Amino acid sequence: MIQPAPTRAVLFDLDGTLVNTAPDLVNALNTVLCDYQHPQVSVSEAAPYISTGAAGMLEYAMGTSELPDRQHMVDSLVTHYHQHIADSSCLFPEMERVLQKLEQSGLNWGIVTNKIERLTHTLLTALNLTHRTACIVCGDTTSYSKPHPAPLLEACRLLGHAPDQCLYIGDARTDIEAARRAMMPSLAAGYGFLHKDDNPHHWGANAVIDNPAQILDWIVNHV
């Protein structure tokens, strides 16, 4: 667990932490499954696999890593998702209030995600969030993606803050590992896209939160 300094900026993972993207991602997945005459999956079943990317979601849904036409299936999923990226996606409940409070308090907030830049910027533009962010670091912004610390360190560079002055919030073990490796305090988003046997209390975050409103409670004690 990283000992935090006073919080000067808050960084969010995107899928499963800041935005509930599961409905649109799983809809894209089911479109591809339908094309291949494969049974569809529910949002609740597939959401925990979103962090594995398009290929990982397909492998889960089809029950095999030997996909019949792997690259074509991945490309089809990404294309459909890009075209319908914000049909149903929205901020998690209470998240808008959290962002407003951060902005009113003069705290910068940004995004560090493994989602590629093309999809990230399309989604944030559709949700009218781009102009509000202090930085956006994507899976292909640096040479590495999480759990490597490089994306978080790049966000620190863009913000002009030391890692221990930032707070990272994510819903996957890889998020918390990236924060630990960057020497950045972190919160595990227990409300996110977790597997049923995930135990975020064992990930090494500074705390586990059950809803976005608890972010504000944590920051109050670290400003």
PDB file of C-alpha atoms in Angstrom:
ATOM      1  CA  MET A   1       0.000   0.000   0.000  1.00  0.00           C
ATOM      2  CA  ILE A   2       1.375   3.410  -1.030  1.00  0.00           C
ATOM      3  CA  GLN A   3       1.459   6.179   1.570  1.00  0.00           C
ATOM      4  CA  PRO A   4      -0.367   9.122  -0.031  1.00  0.00           C
ATOM      5  CA  ALA A   5       0.585  12.771  -0.002  1.00  0.00           C
ATOM      6  CA  PRO A   6      -2.186  15.408  -0.131  1.00  0.00           C
ATOM      7  CA  THR A   7      -4.328  14.637  -3.203  1.00  0.00           C
ATOM      8  CA  ARG A   8      -3.865  17.060  -6.081  1.00  0.00           C
ATOM      9  CA  ALA A   9      -5.419  15.047  -8.925  1.00  0.00           C
ATOM     10  CA  VAL A  10      -7.654  12.024  -9.445  1.00  0.00           C
ATOM     11  CA  LEU A  11      -7.132   9.541 -12.266  1.00  0.00           C
ATOM     12  CA  PHE A  12      -9.799   7.093 -13.361  1.00  0.00           C
ATOM     13  CA  ASP A  13      -9.783   3.865 -15.267  1.00  0.00           C
ATOM     14  CA  LEU A  14     -12.491   4.162 -17.929  1.00  0.00           C
ATOM     15  CA  ASP A  15     -14.476   0.935 -18.459  1.00  0.00           C
ATOM     16  CA  GLY A  16     -16.018  -0.316 -15.242  1.00  0.00           C
ATOM     17  CA  THR A  17     -14.779   2.596 -13.137  1.00  0.00           C
ATOM     18  CA  LEU A  18     -15.777   5.928 -14.645  1.00  0.00           C
ATOM     19  CA  VAL A  19     -18.253   4.748 -17.285  1.00  0.00           C
ATOM     20  CA  ASN A  20     -20.554   1.736 -17.425  1.00  0.00           C
ATOM     21  CA  THR A  21     -19.691   0.632 -20.947  1.00  0.00           C
ATOM     22  CA  ALA A  22     -20.874  -2.960 -20.504  1.00  0.00           C
ATOM     23  CA  PRO A  23     -24.202  -2.693 -22.398  1.00  0.00           C
ATOM     24  CA  ASP A  24     -22.608  -1.417 -25.601  1.00  0.00           C
ATOM     25  CA  LEU A  25     -19.561  -3.696 -25.425  1.00  0.00           C
ATOM     26  CA  VAL A  26     -21.634  -6.798 -24.816  1.00  0.00           C
ATOM     27  CA  ASN A  27     -24.053  -5.779 -27.565  1.00  0.00           C
ATOM     28  CA  ALA A  28     -21.101  -5.654 -29.966  1.00  0.00           C
ATOM     29  CA  LEU A  29     -19.937  -9.042 -28.691  1.00  0.00           C
ATOM     30  CA  ASN A  30     -23.378 -10.564 -29.201  1.00  0.00           C
ATOM     31  CA  THR A  31     -23.571  -9.162 -32.717  1.00  0.00           C
ATOM     32  CA  VAL A  32     -20.425 -11.091 -33.638  1.00  0.00           C
ATOM     33  CA  LEU A  33     -21.625 -14.226 -31.836  1.00  0.00           C
ATOM     34  CA  CYS A  34     -24.862 -14.054 -33.789  1.00  0.00           C
ATOM     35  CA  ASP A  35     -22.922 -13.742 -37.057  1.00  0.00           C
ATOM     36  CA  TYR A  36     -21.150 -16.999 -36.180  1.00  0.00           C
ATOM     37  CA  GLN A  37     -24.343 -18.765 -35.027  1.00  0.00           C
ATOM     38  CA  HIS A  38     -23.068 -18.915 -31.475  1.00  0.00           C
ATOM     39  CA  PRO A  39     -25.271 -18.450 -28.376  1.00  0.00           C
ATOM     40  CA  GLN A  40     -25.354 -14.924 -27.022  1.00  0.00           C
ATOM     41  CA  VAL A  41     -24.317 -13.934 -23.494  1.00  0.00           C
ATOM     42  CA  SER A  42     -25.811 -11.613 -20.891  1.00  0.00           C
ATOM     43  CA  VAL A  43     -24.281  -8.331 -19.806  1.00  0.00           C
ATOM     44  CA  SER A  44     -23.770  -9.604 -16.265  1.00  0.00           C
ATOM     45  CA  GLU A  45     -21.990 -12.741 -17.516  1.00  0.00           C
ATOM     46  CA  ALA A  46     -19.666 -10.968 -19.937  1.00  0.00           C
ATOM     47  CA  ALA A  47     -18.910  -7.726 -18.085  1.00  0.00           C
ATOM     48  CA  PRO A  48     -16.075  -9.208 -15.966  1.00  0.00           C
ATOM     49  CA  TYR A  49     -14.215 -10.085 -19.188  1.00  0.00           C
ATOM     50  CA  ILE A  50     -14.273  -6.562 -20.621  1.00  0.00           C
ATOM     51  CA  SER A  51     -10.829  -5.840 -19.161  1.00  0.00           C
ATOM     52  CA  THR A  52      -9.413  -8.668 -21.321  1.00  0.00           C
ATOM     53  CA  GLY A  53     -10.222  -6.775 -24.516  1.00  0.00           C
ATOM     54  CA  ALA A  54     -12.138  -7.838 -27.602  1.00  0.00           C
ATOM     55  CA  ALA A  55     -10.222 -11.095 -28.070  1.00  0.00           C
ATOM     56  CA  GLY A  56     -10.617 -12.050 -24.426  1.00  0.00           C
ATOM     57  CA  MET A  57     -14.351 -11.379 -24.511  1.00  0.00           C
ATOM     58  CA  LEU A  58     -14.731 -13.556 -27.603  1.00  0.00           C
ATOM     59  CA  GLU A  59     -12.671 -16.349 -26.089  1.00  0.00           C
ATOM     60  CA  TYR A  60     -14.819 -16.301 -22.965  1.00  0.00           C
ATOM     61  CA  ALA A  61     -18.097 -16.275 -24.903  1.00  0.00           C
ATOM     62  CA  MET A  62     -17.064 -19.046 -27.273  1.00  0.00           C
ATOM     63  CA  GLY A  63     -15.367 -21.130 -24.598  1.00  0.00           C
ATOM     64  CA  THR A  64     -12.090 -21.462 -26.479  1.00  0.00           C
ATOM     65  CA  SER A  65      -8.965 -19.539 -27.383  1.00  0.00           C
ATOM     66  CA  GLU A  66      -9.007 -21.233 -30.816  1.00  0.00           C
ATOM     67  CA  LEU A  67     -11.323 -18.779 -32.548  1.00  0.00           C
ATOM     68  CA  PRO A  68     -12.351 -19.824 -36.084  1.00  0.00           C
ATOM     69  CA  ASP A  69     -11.483 -16.473 -37.650  1.00  0.00           C
ATOM     70  CA  ARG A  70      -9.839 -14.602 -34.809  1.00  0.00           C
ATOM     71  CA  GLN A  71      -8.733 -11.321 -36.363  1.00  0.00           C
ATOM     72  CA  HIS A  72     -11.901 -10.920 -38.423  1.00  0.00           C
ATOM     73  CA  MET A  73     -14.041 -11.512 -35.337  1.00  0.00           C
ATOM     74  CA  VAL A  74     -12.048  -9.020 -33.286  1.00  0.00           C
ATOM     75  CA  ASP A  75     -12.210  -6.426 -36.053  1.00  0.00           C
ATOM     76  CA  SER A  76     -15.965  -6.936 -36.440  1.00  0.00           C
ATOM     77  CA  LEU A  77     -16.534  -6.521 -32.712  1.00  0.00           C
ATOM     78  CA  VAL A  78     -14.466  -3.336 -32.567  1.00  0.00           C
ATOM     79  CA  THR A  79     -16.144  -1.897 -35.678  1.00  0.00           C
ATOM     80  CA  HIS A  80     -19.650  -2.534 -34.361  1.00  0.00           C
ATOM     81  CA  TYR A  81     -18.718  -1.179 -30.957  1.00  0.00           C
ATOM     82  CA  HIS A  82     -17.214   1.972 -32.458  1.00  0.00           C
ATOM     83  CA  GLN A  83     -20.428   2.604 -34.395  1.00  0.00           C
ATOM     84  CA  HIS A  84     -22.605   2.158 -31.289  1.00  0.00           C
ATOM     85  CA  ILE A  85     -20.148   3.254 -28.622  1.00  0.00           C
ATOM     86  CA  ALA A  86     -22.509   5.394 -26.575  1.00  0.00           C
ATOM     87  CA  ASP A  87     -25.951   3.972 -27.308  1.00  0.00           C
ATOM     88  CA  SER A  88     -26.349   2.927 -23.678  1.00  0.00           C
ATOM     89  CA  SER A  89     -23.034   3.748 -21.971  1.00  0.00           C
ATOM     90  CA  CYS A  90     -23.149   6.341 -19.210  1.00  0.00           C
ATOM     91  CA  LEU A  91     -21.347   7.484 -16.084  1.00  0.00           C
ATOM     92  CA  PHE A  92     -21.862   5.251 -13.087  1.00  0.00           C
ATOM     93  CA  PRO A  93     -24.454   6.513 -10.580  1.00  0.00           C
ATOM     94  CA  GLU A  94     -23.096   9.361  -8.422  1.00  0.00           C
ATOM     95  CA  MET A  95     -20.075   9.786 -10.711  1.00  0.00           C
ATOM     96  CA  GLU A  96     -21.296  13.066 -12.195  1.00  0.00           C
ATOM     97  CA  ARG A  97     -21.587  14.516  -8.698  1.00  0.00           C
ATOM     98  CA  VAL A  98     -18.068  13.290  -7.907  1.00  0.00           C
ATOM     99  CA  LEU A  99     -16.649  14.967 -11.016  1.00  0.00           C
ATOM    100  CA  GLN A 100     -18.459  18.210 -10.266  1.00  0.00           C
ATOM    101  CA  LYS A 101     -17.138  18.230  -6.700  1.00  0.00           C
ATOM    102  CA  LEU A 102     -13.590  17.641  -7.930  1.00  0.00           C
ATOM    103  CA  GLU A 103     -13.907  20.470 -10.428  1.00  0.00           C
ATOM    104  CA  GLN A 104     -15.412  22.830  -7.835  1.00  0.00           C
ATOM    105  CA  SER A 105     -12.552  21.986  -5.470  1.00  0.00           C
ATOM    106  CA  GLY A 106      -9.939  22.795  -8.084  1.00  0.00           C
ATOM    107  CA  LEU A 107      -8.711  19.207  -8.331  1.00  0.00           C
ATOM    108  CA  ASN A 108      -7.760  18.013 -11.790  1.00  0.00           C
ATOM    109  CA  TRP A 109      -9.114  14.674 -12.958  1.00  0.00           C
ATOM    110  CA  GLY A 110      -8.057  12.526 -15.848  1.00  0.00           C
ATOM    111  CA  ILE A 111      -8.311   9.105 -17.423  1.00  0.00           C
ATOM    112  CA  VAL A 112      -5.781   6.294 -17.738  1.00  0.00           C
ATOM    113  CA  THR A 113      -7.210   3.365 -19.665  1.00  0.00           C
ATOM    114  CA  ASN A 114      -6.072   0.392 -21.718  1.00  0.00           C
ATOM    115  CA  LYS A 115      -8.754   1.243 -24.273  1.00  0.00           C
ATOM    116  CA  ILE A 116      -7.186   2.408 -27.548  1.00  0.00           C
ATOM    117  CA  GLU A 117      -7.166   6.119 -28.345  1.00  0.00           C
ATOM    118  CA  ARG A 118      -9.623   5.907 -31.248  1.00  0.00           C
ATOM    119  CA  LEU A 119     -12.330   4.305 -29.119  1.00  0.00           C
ATOM    120  CA  THR A 120     -11.565   6.314 -25.989  1.00  0.00           C
ATOM    121  CA  HIS A 121     -11.844   9.704 -27.656  1.00  0.00           C
ATOM    122  CA  THR A 122     -15.005   8.743 -29.545  1.00  0.00           C
ATOM    123  CA  LEU A 123     -16.653   7.627 -26.302  1.00  0.00           C
ATOM    124  CA  LEU A 124     -15.576  10.661 -24.277  1.00  0.00           C
ATOM    125  CA  THR A 125     -16.721  13.021 -27.026  1.00  0.00           C
ATOM    126  CA  ALA A 126     -20.116  11.316 -27.177  1.00  0.00           C
ATOM    127  CA  LEU A 127     -20.484  11.660 -23.398  1.00  0.00           C
ATOM    128  CA  ASN A 128     -19.322  15.318 -23.445  1.00  0.00           C
ATOM    129  CA  LEU A 129     -16.413  14.565 -21.130  1.00  0.00           C
ATOM    130  CA  THR A 130     -13.361  15.359 -23.257  1.00  0.00           C
ATOM    131  CA  HIS A 131     -13.208  19.077 -22.445  1.00  0.00           C
ATOM    132  CA  ARG A 132     -13.497  18.357 -18.716  1.00  0.00           C
ATOM    133  CA  THR A 133     -10.494  16.052 -18.443  1.00  0.00           C
ATOM    134  CA  ALA A 134      -7.027  17.290 -17.530  1.00  0.00           C
ATOM    135  CA  CYS A 135      -5.377  14.346 -19.300  1.00  0.00           C
ATOM    136  CA  ILE A 136      -6.303  11.246 -21.272  1.00  0.00           C
ATOM    137  CA  VAL A 137      -3.814   8.386 -21.485  1.00  0.00           C
ATOM    138  CA  CYS A 138      -4.863   5.337 -23.492  1.00  0.00           C
ATOM    139  CA  GLY A 139      -3.584   1.840 -24.087  1.00  0.00           C
ATOM    140  CA  ASP A 140      -1.633   2.970 -27.147  1.00  0.00           C
ATOM    141  CA  THR A 141      -0.525   6.401 -25.885  1.00  0.00           C
ATOM    142  CA  THR A 142       2.711   5.030 -24.451  1.00  0.00           C
ATOM    143  CA  SER A 143       4.725   1.961 -25.412  1.00  0.00           C
ATOM    144  CA  TYR A 144       3.099   0.001 -22.593  1.00  0.00           C
ATOM    145  CA  SER A 145      -0.327  -0.622 -21.119  1.00  0.00           C
ATOM    146  CA  LYS A 146      -1.378  -1.427 -17.548  1.00  0.00           C
ATOM    147  CA  PRO A 147      -0.215  -3.145 -15.384  1.00  0.00           C
ATOM    148  CA  HIS A 148       2.977  -1.397 -16.534  1.00  0.00           C
ATOM    149  CA  PRO A 149       3.288   1.920 -14.662  1.00  0.00           C
ATOM    150  CA  ALA A 150       4.193   3.931 -17.783  1.00  0.00           C
ATOM    151  CA  PRO A 151       0.636   5.153 -18.550  1.00  0.00           C
ATOM    152  CA  LEU A 152       0.160   6.423 -14.992  1.00  0.00           C
ATOM    153  CA  LEU A 153       3.558   8.086 -14.991  1.00  0.00           C
ATOM    154  CA  GLU A 154       2.715   9.744 -18.311  1.00  0.00           C
ATOM    155  CA  ALA A 155      -0.470  11.110 -16.728  1.00  0.00           C
ATOM    156  CA  CYS A 156       1.616  12.522 -13.877  1.00  0.00           C
ATOM    157  CA  ARG A 157       3.909  14.199 -16.401  1.00  0.00           C
ATOM    158  CA  LEU A 158       0.956  15.754 -18.204  1.00  0.00           C
ATOM    159  CA  LEU A 159      -0.597  16.954 -14.948  1.00  0.00           C
ATOM    160  CA  GLY A 160       2.653  18.187 -13.417  1.00  0.00           C
ATOM    161  CA  HIS A 161       2.117  16.237 -10.188  1.00  0.00           C
ATOM    162  CA  ALA A 162       4.207  13.614  -8.416  1.00  0.00           C
ATOM    163  CA  PRO A 163       2.675  10.110  -8.335  1.00  0.00           C
ATOM    164  CA  ASP A 164       2.007  10.261  -4.595  1.00  0.00           C
ATOM    165  CA  GLN A 165      -0.042  13.439  -5.149  1.00  0.00           C
ATOM    166  CA  CYS A 166      -2.403  11.609  -7.489  1.00  0.00           C
ATOM    167  CA  LEU A 167      -5.069   9.029  -6.743  1.00  0.00           C
ATOM    168  CA  TYR A 168      -5.858   6.218  -9.196  1.00  0.00           C
ATOM    169  CA  ILE A 169      -9.189   4.405  -9.193  1.00  0.00           C
ATOM    170  CA  GLY A 170      -9.721   1.144 -11.075  1.00  0.00           C
ATOM    171  CA  ASP A 171     -11.814  -1.999 -11.039  1.00  0.00           C
ATOM    172  CA  ALA A 172      -9.182  -4.576 -11.990  1.00  0.00           C
ATOM    173  CA  ARG A 173      -6.147  -6.076 -10.296  1.00  0.00           C
ATOM    174  CA  THR A 174      -4.018  -4.750 -13.160  1.00  0.00           C
ATOM    175  CA  ASP A 175      -5.131  -1.196 -12.322  1.00  0.00           C
ATOM    176  CA  ILE A 176      -4.013  -1.497  -8.728  1.00  0.00           C
ATOM    177  CA  GLU A 177      -0.772  -3.219  -9.730  1.00  0.00           C
ATOM    178  CA  ALA A 178       0.010  -0.373 -12.137  1.00  0.00           C
ATOM    179  CA  ALA A 179      -0.620   2.156  -9.365  1.00  0.00           C
ATOM    180  CA  ARG A 180       1.604   0.284  -6.926  1.00  0.00           C
ATOM    181  CA  ARG A 181       4.398   0.100  -9.484  1.00  0.00           C
ATOM    182  CA  ALA A 182       4.019   3.837 -10.138  1.00  0.00           C
ATOM    183  CA  MET A 183       4.116   4.505  -6.370  1.00  0.00           C
ATOM    184  CA  MET A 184       0.644   6.052  -6.602  1.00  0.00           C
ATOM    185  CA  PRO A 185      -2.140   5.581  -4.026  1.00  0.00           C
ATOM    186  CA  SER A 186      -5.183   3.787  -5.363  1.00  0.00           C
ATOM    187  CA  LEU A 187      -8.774   2.828  -4.689  1.00  0.00           C
ATOM    188  CA  ALA A 188     -10.273  -0.430  -5.958  1.00  0.00           C
ATOM    189  CA  ALA A 189     -13.718   0.134  -7.492  1.00  0.00           C
ATOM    190  CA  GLY A 190     -15.699  -2.720  -5.994  1.00  0.00           C
ATOM    191  CA  TYR A 191     -18.770  -1.631  -7.987  1.00  0.00           C
ATOM    192  CA  GLY A 192     -17.050  -2.283 -11.325  1.00  0.00           C
ATOM    193  CA  PHE A 193     -16.723  -5.223 -13.697  1.00  0.00           C
ATOM    194  CA  LEU A 194     -15.418  -7.759 -11.191  1.00  0.00           C
ATOM    195  CA  HIS A 195     -15.378 -11.543 -11.501  1.00  0.00           C
ATOM    196  CA  LYS A 196     -17.490 -13.292  -8.887  1.00  0.00           C
ATOM    197  CA  ASP A 197     -14.363 -14.711  -7.228  1.00  0.00           C
ATOM    198  CA  ASP A 198     -12.392 -11.439  -7.319  1.00  0.00           C
ATOM    199  CA  ASN A 199     -11.404 -10.086  -3.928  1.00  0.00           C
ATOM    200  CA  PRO A 200     -10.232  -6.488  -4.374  1.00  0.00           C
ATOM    201  CA  HIS A 201      -9.307  -6.346  -0.687  1.00  0.00           C
ATOM    202  CA  HIS A 202      -6.322  -8.519  -1.611  1.00  0.00           C
ATOM    203  CA  TRP A 203      -5.064  -6.315  -4.450  1.00  0.00           C
ATOM    204  CA  GLY A 204      -3.060  -3.900  -2.326  1.00  0.00           C
ATOM    205  CA  ALA A 205      -5.146  -0.762  -2.893  1.00  0.00           C
ATOM    206  CA  ASN A 206      -5.317   1.891  -0.199  1.00  0.00           C
ATOM    207  CA  ALA A 207      -9.031   1.163   0.121  1.00  0.00           C
ATOM    208  CA  VAL A 208     -11.936  -0.560  -1.617  1.00  0.00           C
ATOM    209  CA  ILE A 209     -14.985   1.538  -2.462  1.00  0.00           C
ATOM    210  CA  ASP A 210     -18.503   0.231  -3.046  1.00  0.00           C
ATOM    211  CA  ASN A 211     -19.775   3.292  -4.925  1.00  0.00           C
ATOM    212  CA  PRO A 212     -18.283   6.412  -6.534  1.00  0.00           C
ATOM    213  CA  ALA A 213     -19.499   8.724  -3.744  1.00  0.00           C
ATOM    214  CA  GLN A 214     -16.915   7.143  -1.436  1.00  0.00           C
ATOM    215  CA  ILE A 215     -14.167   8.684  -3.566  1.00  0.00           C
ATOM    216  CA  LEU A 216     -15.063  12.055  -2.083  1.00  0.00           C
ATOM    217  CA  ASP A 217     -15.000  10.646   1.433  1.00  0.00           C
ATOM    218  CA  TRP A 218     -11.469   9.330   0.879  1.00  0.00           C
ATOM    219  CA  ILE A 219     -10.201  12.579  -0.641  1.00  0.00           C
ATOM    220  CA  VAL A 220     -11.546  14.668   2.248  1.00  0.00           C
ATOM    221  CA  ASN A 221      -9.064  12.875   4.484  1.00  0.00           C
ATOM    222  CA  HIS A 222      -6.167  13.293   2.035  1.00  0.00           C
ATOM    223  CA  VAL A 223      -6.130  16.937   0.950  1.00  0.00           C
TER     224      VAL A 223
END
